[in-house]
PDB file of C-alpha atoms and ligand atoms in Angstrom:
ATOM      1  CA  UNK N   1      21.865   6.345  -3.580  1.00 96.00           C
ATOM      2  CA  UNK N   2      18.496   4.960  -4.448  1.00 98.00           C
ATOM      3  CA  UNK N   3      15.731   7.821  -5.034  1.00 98.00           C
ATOM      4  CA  UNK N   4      12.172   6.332  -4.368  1.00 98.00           C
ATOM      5  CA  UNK N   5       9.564   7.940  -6.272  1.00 98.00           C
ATOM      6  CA  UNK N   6       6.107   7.907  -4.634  1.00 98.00           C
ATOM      7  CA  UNK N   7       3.022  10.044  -3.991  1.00 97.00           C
ATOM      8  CA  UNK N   8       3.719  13.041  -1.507  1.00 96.00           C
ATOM      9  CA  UNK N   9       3.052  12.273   2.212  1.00 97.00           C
ATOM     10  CA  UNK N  10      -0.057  12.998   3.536  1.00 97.00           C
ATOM     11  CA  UNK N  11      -2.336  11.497   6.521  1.00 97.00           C
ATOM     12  CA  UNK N  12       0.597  10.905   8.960  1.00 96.00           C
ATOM     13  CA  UNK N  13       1.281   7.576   7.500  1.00 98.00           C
ATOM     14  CA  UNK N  14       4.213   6.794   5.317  1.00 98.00           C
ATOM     15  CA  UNK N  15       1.803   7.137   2.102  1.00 98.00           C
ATOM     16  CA  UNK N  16      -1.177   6.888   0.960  1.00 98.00           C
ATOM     17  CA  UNK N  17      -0.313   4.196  -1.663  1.00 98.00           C
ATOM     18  CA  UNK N  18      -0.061   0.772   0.014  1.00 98.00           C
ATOM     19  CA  UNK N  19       2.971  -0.203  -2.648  1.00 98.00           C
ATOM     20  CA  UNK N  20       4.784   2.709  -1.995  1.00 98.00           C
ATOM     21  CA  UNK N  21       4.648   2.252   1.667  1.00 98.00           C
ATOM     22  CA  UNK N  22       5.568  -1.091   0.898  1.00 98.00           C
ATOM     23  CA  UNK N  23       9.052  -0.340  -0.532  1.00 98.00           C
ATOM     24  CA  UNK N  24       9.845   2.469   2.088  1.00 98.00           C
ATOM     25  CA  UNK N  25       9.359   0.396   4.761  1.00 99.00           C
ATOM     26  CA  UNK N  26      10.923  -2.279   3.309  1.00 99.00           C
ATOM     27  CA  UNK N  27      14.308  -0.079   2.716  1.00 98.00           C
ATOM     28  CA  UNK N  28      13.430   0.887   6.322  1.00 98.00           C
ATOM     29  CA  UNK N  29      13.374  -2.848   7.864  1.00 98.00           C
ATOM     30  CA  UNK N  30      16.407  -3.415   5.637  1.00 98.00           C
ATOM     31  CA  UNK N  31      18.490  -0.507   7.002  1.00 98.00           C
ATOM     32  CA  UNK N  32      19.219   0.712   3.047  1.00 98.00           C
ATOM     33  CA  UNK N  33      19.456   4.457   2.393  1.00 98.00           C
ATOM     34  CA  UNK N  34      17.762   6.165   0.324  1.00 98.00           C
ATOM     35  CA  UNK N  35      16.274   9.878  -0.902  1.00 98.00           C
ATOM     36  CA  UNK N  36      12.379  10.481  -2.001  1.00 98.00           C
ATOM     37  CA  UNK N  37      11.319  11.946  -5.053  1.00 97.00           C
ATOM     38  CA  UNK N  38       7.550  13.228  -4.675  1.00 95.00           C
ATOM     39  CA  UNK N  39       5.965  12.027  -7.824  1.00 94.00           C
ATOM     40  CA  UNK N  40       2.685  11.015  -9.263  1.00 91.00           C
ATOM     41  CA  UNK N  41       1.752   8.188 -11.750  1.00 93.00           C
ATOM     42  CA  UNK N  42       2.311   9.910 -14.781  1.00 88.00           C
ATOM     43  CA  UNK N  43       6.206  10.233 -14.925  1.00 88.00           C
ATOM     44  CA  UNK N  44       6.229   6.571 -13.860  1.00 96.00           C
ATOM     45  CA  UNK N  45       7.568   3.910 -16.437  1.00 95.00           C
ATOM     46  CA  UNK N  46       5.079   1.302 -16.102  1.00 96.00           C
ATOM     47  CA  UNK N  47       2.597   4.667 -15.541  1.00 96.00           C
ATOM     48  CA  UNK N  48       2.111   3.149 -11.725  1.00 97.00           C
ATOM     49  CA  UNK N  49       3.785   4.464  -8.367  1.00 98.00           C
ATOM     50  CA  UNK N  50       5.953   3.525  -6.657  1.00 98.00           C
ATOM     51  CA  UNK N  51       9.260   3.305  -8.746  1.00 98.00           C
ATOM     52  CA  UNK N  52      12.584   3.785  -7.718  1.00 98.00           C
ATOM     53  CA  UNK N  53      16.249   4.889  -9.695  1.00 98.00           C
ATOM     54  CA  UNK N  54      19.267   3.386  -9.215  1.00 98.00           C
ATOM     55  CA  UNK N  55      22.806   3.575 -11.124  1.00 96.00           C
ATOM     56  CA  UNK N  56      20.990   5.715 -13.620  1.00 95.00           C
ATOM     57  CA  UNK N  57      18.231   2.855 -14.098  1.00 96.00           C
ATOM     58  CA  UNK N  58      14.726   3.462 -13.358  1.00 97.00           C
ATOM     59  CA  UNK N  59      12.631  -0.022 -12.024  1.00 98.00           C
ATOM     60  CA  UNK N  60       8.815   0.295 -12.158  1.00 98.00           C
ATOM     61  CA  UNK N  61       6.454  -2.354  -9.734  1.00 98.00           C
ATOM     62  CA  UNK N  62       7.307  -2.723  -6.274  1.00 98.00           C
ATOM     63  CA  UNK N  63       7.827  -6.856  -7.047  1.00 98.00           C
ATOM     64  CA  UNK N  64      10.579  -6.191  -8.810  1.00 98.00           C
ATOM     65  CA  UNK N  65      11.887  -3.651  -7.085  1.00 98.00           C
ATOM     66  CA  UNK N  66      11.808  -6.200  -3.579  1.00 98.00           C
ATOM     67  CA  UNK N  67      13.524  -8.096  -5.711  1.00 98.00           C
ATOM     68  CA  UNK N  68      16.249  -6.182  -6.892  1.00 98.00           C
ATOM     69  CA  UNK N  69      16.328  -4.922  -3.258  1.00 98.00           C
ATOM     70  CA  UNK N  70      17.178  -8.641  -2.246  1.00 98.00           C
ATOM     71  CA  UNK N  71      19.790  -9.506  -4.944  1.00 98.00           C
ATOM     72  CA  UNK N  72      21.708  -5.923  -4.603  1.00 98.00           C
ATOM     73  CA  UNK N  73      21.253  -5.100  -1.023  1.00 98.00           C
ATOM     74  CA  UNK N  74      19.746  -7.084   1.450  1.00 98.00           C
ATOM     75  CA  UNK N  75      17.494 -10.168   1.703  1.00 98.00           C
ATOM     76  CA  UNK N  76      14.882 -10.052   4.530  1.00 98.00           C
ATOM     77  CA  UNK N  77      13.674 -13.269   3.580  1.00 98.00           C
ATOM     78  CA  UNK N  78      16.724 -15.520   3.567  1.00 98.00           C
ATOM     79  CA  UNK N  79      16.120 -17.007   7.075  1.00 97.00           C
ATOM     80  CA  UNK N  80      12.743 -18.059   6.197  1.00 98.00           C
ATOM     81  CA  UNK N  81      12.183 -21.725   5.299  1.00 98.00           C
ATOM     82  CA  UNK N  82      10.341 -23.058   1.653  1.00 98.00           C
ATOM     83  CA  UNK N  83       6.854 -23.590   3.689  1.00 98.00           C
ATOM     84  CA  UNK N  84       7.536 -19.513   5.267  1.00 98.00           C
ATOM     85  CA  UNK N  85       8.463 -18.294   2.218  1.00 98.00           C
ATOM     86  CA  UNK N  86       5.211 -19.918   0.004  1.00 98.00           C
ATOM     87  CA  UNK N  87       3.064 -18.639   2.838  1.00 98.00           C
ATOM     88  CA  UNK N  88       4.378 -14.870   2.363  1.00 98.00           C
ATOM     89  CA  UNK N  89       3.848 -14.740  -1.047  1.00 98.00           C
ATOM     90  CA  UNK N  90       0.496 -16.314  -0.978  1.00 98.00           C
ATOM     91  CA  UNK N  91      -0.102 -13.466   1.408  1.00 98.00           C
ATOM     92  CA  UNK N  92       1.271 -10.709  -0.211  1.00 98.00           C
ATOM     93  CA  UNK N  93      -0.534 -12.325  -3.333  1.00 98.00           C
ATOM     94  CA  UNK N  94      -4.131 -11.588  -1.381  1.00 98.00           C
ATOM     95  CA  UNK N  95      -2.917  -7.880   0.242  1.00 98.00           C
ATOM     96  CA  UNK N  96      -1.803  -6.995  -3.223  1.00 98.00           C
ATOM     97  CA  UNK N  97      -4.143  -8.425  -5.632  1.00 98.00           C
ATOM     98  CA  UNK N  98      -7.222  -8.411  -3.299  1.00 98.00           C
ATOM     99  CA  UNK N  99      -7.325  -6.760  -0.163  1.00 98.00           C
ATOM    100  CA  UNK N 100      -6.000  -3.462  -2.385  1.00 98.00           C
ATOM    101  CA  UNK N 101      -8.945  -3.342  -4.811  1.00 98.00           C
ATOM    102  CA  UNK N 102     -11.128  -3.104  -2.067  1.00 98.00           C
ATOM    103  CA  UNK N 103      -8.921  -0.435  -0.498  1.00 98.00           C
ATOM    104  CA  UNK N 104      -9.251   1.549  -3.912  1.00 98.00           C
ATOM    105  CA  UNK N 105     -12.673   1.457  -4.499  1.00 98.00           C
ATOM    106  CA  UNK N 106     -13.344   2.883  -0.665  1.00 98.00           C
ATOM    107  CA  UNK N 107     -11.373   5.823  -1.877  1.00 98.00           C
ATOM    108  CA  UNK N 108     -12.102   6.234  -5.538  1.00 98.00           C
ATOM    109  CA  UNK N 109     -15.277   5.251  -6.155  1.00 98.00           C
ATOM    110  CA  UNK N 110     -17.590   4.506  -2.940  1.00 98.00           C
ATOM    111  CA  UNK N 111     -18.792   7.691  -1.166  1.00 97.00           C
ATOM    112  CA  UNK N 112     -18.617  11.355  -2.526  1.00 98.00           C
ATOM    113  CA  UNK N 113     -16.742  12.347   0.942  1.00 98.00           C
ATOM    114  CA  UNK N 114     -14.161  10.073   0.250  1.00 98.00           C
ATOM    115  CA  UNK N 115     -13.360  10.906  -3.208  1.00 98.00           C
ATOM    116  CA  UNK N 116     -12.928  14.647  -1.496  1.00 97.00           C
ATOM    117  CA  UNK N 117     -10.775  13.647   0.968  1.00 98.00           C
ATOM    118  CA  UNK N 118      -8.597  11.210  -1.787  1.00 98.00           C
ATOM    119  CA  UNK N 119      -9.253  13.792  -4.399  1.00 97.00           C
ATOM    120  CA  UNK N 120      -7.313  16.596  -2.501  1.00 96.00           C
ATOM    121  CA  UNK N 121      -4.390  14.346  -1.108  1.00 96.00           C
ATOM    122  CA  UNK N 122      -3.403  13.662  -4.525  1.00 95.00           C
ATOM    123  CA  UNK N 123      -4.379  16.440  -6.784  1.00 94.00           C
ATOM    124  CA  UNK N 124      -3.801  19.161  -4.453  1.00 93.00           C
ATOM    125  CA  UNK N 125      -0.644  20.014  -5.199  1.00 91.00           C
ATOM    126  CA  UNK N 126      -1.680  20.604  -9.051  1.00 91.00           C
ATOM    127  CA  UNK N 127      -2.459  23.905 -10.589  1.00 93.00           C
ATOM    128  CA  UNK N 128      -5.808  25.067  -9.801  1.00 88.00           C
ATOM    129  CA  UNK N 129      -6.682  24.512 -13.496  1.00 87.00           C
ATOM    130  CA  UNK N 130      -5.881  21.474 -14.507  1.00 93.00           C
ATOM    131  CA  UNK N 131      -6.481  20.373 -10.669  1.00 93.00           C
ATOM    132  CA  UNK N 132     -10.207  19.284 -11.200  1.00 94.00           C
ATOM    133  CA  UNK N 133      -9.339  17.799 -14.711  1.00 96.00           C
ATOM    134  CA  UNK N 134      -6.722  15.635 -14.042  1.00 95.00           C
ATOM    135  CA  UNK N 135      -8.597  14.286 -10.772  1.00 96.00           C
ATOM    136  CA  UNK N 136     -11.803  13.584 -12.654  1.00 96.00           C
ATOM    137  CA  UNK N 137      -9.967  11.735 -16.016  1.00 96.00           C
ATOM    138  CA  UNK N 138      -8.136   9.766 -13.576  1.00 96.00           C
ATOM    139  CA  UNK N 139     -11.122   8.773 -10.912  1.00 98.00           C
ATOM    140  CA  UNK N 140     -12.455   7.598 -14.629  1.00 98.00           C
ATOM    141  CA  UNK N 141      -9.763   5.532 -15.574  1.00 97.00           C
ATOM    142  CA  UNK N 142      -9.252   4.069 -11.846  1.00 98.00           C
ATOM    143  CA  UNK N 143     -13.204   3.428 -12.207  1.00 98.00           C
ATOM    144  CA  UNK N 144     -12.588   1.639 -15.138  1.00 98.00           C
ATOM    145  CA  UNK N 145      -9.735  -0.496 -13.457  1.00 98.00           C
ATOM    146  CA  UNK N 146     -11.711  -1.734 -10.684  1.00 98.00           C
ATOM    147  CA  UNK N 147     -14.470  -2.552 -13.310  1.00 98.00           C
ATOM    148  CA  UNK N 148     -12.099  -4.409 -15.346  1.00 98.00           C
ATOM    149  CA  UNK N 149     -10.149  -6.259 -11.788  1.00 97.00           C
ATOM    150  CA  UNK N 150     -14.015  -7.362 -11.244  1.00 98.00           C
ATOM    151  CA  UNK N 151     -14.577  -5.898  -7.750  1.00 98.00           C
ATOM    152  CA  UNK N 152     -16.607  -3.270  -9.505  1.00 97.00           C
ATOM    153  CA  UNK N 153     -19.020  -5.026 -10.501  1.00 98.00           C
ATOM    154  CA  UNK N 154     -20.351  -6.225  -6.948  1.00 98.00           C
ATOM    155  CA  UNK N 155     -22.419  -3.878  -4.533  1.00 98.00           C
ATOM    156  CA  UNK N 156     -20.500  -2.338  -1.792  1.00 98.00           C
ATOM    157  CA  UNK N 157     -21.783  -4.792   0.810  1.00 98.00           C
ATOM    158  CA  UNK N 158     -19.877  -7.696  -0.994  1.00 98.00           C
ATOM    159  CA  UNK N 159     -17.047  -6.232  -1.612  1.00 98.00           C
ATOM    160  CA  UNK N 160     -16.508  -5.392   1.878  1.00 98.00           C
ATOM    161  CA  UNK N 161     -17.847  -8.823   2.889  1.00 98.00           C
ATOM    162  CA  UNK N 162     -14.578 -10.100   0.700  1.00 98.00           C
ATOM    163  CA  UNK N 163     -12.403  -7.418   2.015  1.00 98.00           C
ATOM    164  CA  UNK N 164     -13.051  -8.536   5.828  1.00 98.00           C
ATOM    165  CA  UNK N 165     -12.319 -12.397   4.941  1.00 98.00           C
ATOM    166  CA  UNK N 166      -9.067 -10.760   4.029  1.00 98.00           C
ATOM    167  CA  UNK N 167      -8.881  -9.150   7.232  1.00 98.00           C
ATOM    168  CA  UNK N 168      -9.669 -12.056   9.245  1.00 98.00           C
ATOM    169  CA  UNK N 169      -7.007 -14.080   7.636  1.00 98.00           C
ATOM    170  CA  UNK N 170      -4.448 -11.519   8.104  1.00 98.00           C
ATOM    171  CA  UNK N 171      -5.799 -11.421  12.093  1.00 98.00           C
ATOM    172  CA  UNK N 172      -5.229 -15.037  12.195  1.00 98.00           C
ATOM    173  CA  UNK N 173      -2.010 -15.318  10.921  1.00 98.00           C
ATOM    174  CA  UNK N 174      -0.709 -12.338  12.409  1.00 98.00           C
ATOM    175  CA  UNK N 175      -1.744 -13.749  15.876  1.00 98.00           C
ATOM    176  CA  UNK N 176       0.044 -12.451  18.996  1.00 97.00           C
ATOM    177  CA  UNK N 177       3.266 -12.852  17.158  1.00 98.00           C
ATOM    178  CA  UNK N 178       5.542  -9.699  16.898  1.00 98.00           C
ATOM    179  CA  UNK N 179       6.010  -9.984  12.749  1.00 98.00           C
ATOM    180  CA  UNK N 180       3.546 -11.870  10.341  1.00 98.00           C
ATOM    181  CA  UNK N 181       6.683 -14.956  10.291  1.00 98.00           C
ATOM    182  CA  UNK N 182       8.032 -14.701  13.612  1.00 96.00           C
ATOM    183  CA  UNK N 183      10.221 -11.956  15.785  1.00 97.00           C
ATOM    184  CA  UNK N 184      12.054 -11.100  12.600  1.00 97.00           C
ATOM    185  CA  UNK N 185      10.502  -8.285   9.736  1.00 98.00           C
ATOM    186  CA  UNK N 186       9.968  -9.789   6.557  1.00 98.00           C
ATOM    187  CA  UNK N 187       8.462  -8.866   2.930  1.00 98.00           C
ATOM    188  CA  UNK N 188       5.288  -9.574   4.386  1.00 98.00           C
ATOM    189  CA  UNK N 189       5.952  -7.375   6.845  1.00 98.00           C
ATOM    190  CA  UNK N 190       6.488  -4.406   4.535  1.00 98.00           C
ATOM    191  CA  UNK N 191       3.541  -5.286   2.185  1.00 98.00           C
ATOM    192  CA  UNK N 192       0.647  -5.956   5.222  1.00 98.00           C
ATOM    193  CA  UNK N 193       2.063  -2.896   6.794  1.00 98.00           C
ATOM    194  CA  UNK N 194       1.438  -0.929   3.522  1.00 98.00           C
ATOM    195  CA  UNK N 195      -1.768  -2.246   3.368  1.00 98.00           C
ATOM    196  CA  UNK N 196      -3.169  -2.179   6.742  1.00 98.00           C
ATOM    197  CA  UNK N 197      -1.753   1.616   7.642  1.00 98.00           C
ATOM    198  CA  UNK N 198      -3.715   2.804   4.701  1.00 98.00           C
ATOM    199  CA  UNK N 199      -7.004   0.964   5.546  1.00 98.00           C
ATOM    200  CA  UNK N 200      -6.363   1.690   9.551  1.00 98.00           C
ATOM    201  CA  UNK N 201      -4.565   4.877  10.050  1.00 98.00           C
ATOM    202  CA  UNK N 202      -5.682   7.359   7.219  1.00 97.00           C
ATOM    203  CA  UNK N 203      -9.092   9.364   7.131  1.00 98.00           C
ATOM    204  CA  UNK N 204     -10.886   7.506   4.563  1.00 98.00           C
ATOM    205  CA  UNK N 205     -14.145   5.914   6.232  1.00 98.00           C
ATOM    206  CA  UNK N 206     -16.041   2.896   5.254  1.00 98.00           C
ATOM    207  CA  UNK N 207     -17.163  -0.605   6.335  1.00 98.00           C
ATOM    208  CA  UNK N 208     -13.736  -2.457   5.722  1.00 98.00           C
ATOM    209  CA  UNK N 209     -12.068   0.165   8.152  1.00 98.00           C
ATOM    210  CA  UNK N 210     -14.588   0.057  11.016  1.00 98.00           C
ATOM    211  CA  UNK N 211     -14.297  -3.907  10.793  1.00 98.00           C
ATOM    212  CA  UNK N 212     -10.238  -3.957  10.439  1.00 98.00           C
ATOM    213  CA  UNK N 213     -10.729  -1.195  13.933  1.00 98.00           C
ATOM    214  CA  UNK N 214     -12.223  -4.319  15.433  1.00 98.00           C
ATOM    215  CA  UNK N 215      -8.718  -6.432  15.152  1.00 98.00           C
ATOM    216  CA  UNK N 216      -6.615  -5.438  18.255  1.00 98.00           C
ATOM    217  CA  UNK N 217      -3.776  -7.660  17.019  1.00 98.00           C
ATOM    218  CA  UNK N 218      -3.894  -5.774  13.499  1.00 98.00           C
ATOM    219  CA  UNK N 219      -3.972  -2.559  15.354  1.00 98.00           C
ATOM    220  CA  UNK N 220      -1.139  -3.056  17.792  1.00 98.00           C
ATOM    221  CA  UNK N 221       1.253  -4.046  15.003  1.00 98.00           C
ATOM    222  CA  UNK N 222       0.226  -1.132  12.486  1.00 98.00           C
ATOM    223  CA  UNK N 223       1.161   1.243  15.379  1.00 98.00           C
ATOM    224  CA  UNK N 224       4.113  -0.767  16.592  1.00 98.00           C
ATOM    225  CA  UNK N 225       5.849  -0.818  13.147  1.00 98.00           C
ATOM    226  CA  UNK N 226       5.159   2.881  12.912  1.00 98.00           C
ATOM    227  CA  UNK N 227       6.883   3.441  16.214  1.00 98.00           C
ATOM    228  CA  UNK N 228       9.662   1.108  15.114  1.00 98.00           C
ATOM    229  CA  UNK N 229      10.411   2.437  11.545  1.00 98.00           C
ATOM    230  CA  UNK N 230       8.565   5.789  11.278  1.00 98.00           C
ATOM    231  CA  UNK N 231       9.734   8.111  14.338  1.00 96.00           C
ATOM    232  CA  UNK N 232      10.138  10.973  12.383  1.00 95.00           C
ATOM    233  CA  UNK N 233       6.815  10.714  11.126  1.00 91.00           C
TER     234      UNK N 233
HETATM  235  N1  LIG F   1       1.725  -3.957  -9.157  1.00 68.08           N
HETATM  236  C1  LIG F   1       2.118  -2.605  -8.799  1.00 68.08           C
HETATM  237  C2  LIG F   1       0.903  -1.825  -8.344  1.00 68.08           C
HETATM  238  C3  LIG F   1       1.212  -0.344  -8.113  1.00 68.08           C
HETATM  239  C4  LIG F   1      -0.047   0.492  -8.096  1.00 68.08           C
HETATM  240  O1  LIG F   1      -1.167   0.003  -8.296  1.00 68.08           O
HETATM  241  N2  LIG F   1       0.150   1.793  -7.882  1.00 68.08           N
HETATM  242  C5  LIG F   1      -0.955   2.719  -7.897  1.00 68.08           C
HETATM  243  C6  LIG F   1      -0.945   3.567  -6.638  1.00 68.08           C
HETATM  244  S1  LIG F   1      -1.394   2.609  -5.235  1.00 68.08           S
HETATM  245  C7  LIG F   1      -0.821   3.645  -9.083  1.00 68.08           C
HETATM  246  O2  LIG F   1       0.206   4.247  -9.282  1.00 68.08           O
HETATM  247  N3  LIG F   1      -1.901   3.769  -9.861  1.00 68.08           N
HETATM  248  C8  LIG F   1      -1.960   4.682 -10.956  1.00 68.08           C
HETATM  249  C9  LIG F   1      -2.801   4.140 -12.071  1.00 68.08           C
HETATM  250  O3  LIG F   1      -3.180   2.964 -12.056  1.00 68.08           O
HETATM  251  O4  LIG F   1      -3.083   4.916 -12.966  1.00 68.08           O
HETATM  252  C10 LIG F   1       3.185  -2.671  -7.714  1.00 68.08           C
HETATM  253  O5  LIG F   1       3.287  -3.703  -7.032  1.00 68.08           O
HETATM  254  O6  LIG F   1       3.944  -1.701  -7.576  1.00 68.08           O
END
């Protein structure tokens, strides 16, 4: 059976990463089994979460996991047509390579509460001594990767003025439609999911949250997909 290696559930969401959520939910949509493996970034072989094992082979990134997902199991996208499937990636393309760096730096780097409230979710479960060290060499290095991604070099009131365009187009494309592509649950489905639960649903407060609390459409679904994939959370 696949074993999923991700953070350790906290918040009463599926995770607190937005990729691992991704993958769970996409195993979920997709009706494959599989165990979890609490983990954190370290043991990881591209040094990110989530990755998963499978026939004694480990796959880091959760693109090419989806993909392996769709070759070896089963293919949530094979109904959709060449325009649905550019339009998914282009959006999974903004949740993953924009939307999530302003997601990161609301939790790693913007307000001292926050960084308590991330700090303990993921570092908790550490020794008390190397507890503090660990969380204060990584918040470093994660500084250092928003930095280098660009975001963090803008004030916070731009980045969140690029993180709500993000949320408007997701609000517009969602529309009143059951999935992002139709009645169906797709990638994009798993990815915007991941994305929106953890800017929505978990207890990590800034600008892009109150805005994205302003989307009734964006709400409804992040609930509904809960309620349709996560009733034993
Ligand atoms: N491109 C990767 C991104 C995964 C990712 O950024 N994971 C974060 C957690 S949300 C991580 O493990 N970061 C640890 C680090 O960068 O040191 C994917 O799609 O899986």
């Amino acid at each position: 059976m696949i074993k999923l290696y991700q953070f350790e559930r906290t918040w009463g969401i599926p995770n607190l990463s937005p990729f691992c959520c991704k993958i769970e939910t996409y195993l979920r949509m997709a009706g494959i089994e599989y165990d979890i493996k609490s983990a954190l970034p370290f043991s990881a072989p591209k040094g990110k979460l989530p990755f998963i094992e499978d026939n004694n082979e480990a796959l880091g990134d959760s693109r090419f996991i989806i993909a392996y997902l769709k070759s070896t199991y089963q293919d949530l996208d094979k109904t959709l047509n060449d325009t649905e499937q550019a339009i998914s990636l282009a959006m999974q393309r903004l949740l993953d390579e924009h939307l999530f760096w302003a997601i990161l730096y609301t939790r790693w780097q913007y307000t001292d509460s926050n960084w308590q409230i991330n700090k303990k979710a993921i570092f908790g479960g550490l020794p008390p001594i190397i507890r503090d060290i660990a969380a204060n060499v990584w918040r470093q290095k994660i500084k250092q990767q928003i930095h280098g991604h660009g975001t963090g070099r803008h004030q916070a009131e731009e980045i969140f003025t690029l993180g709500k365009q993000d949320i408007d187009a997701l609000s517009t494309t969602l529309g009143n439609k059951q999935y992002f592509l139709g009645n169906q649950p797709t990638t994009l489905d798993a990815s915007a999911f991941g994305h929106l639960i953890n800017i929505l649903r978990c207890p990590i407060e800034s600008p892009l949250k109150e805005y994205a609390l302003s989307k009734h459409n964006l709400i409804d679904y992040v609930d509904r997909v809960k309620e349709e994939y996560y009733q034993d959370l």
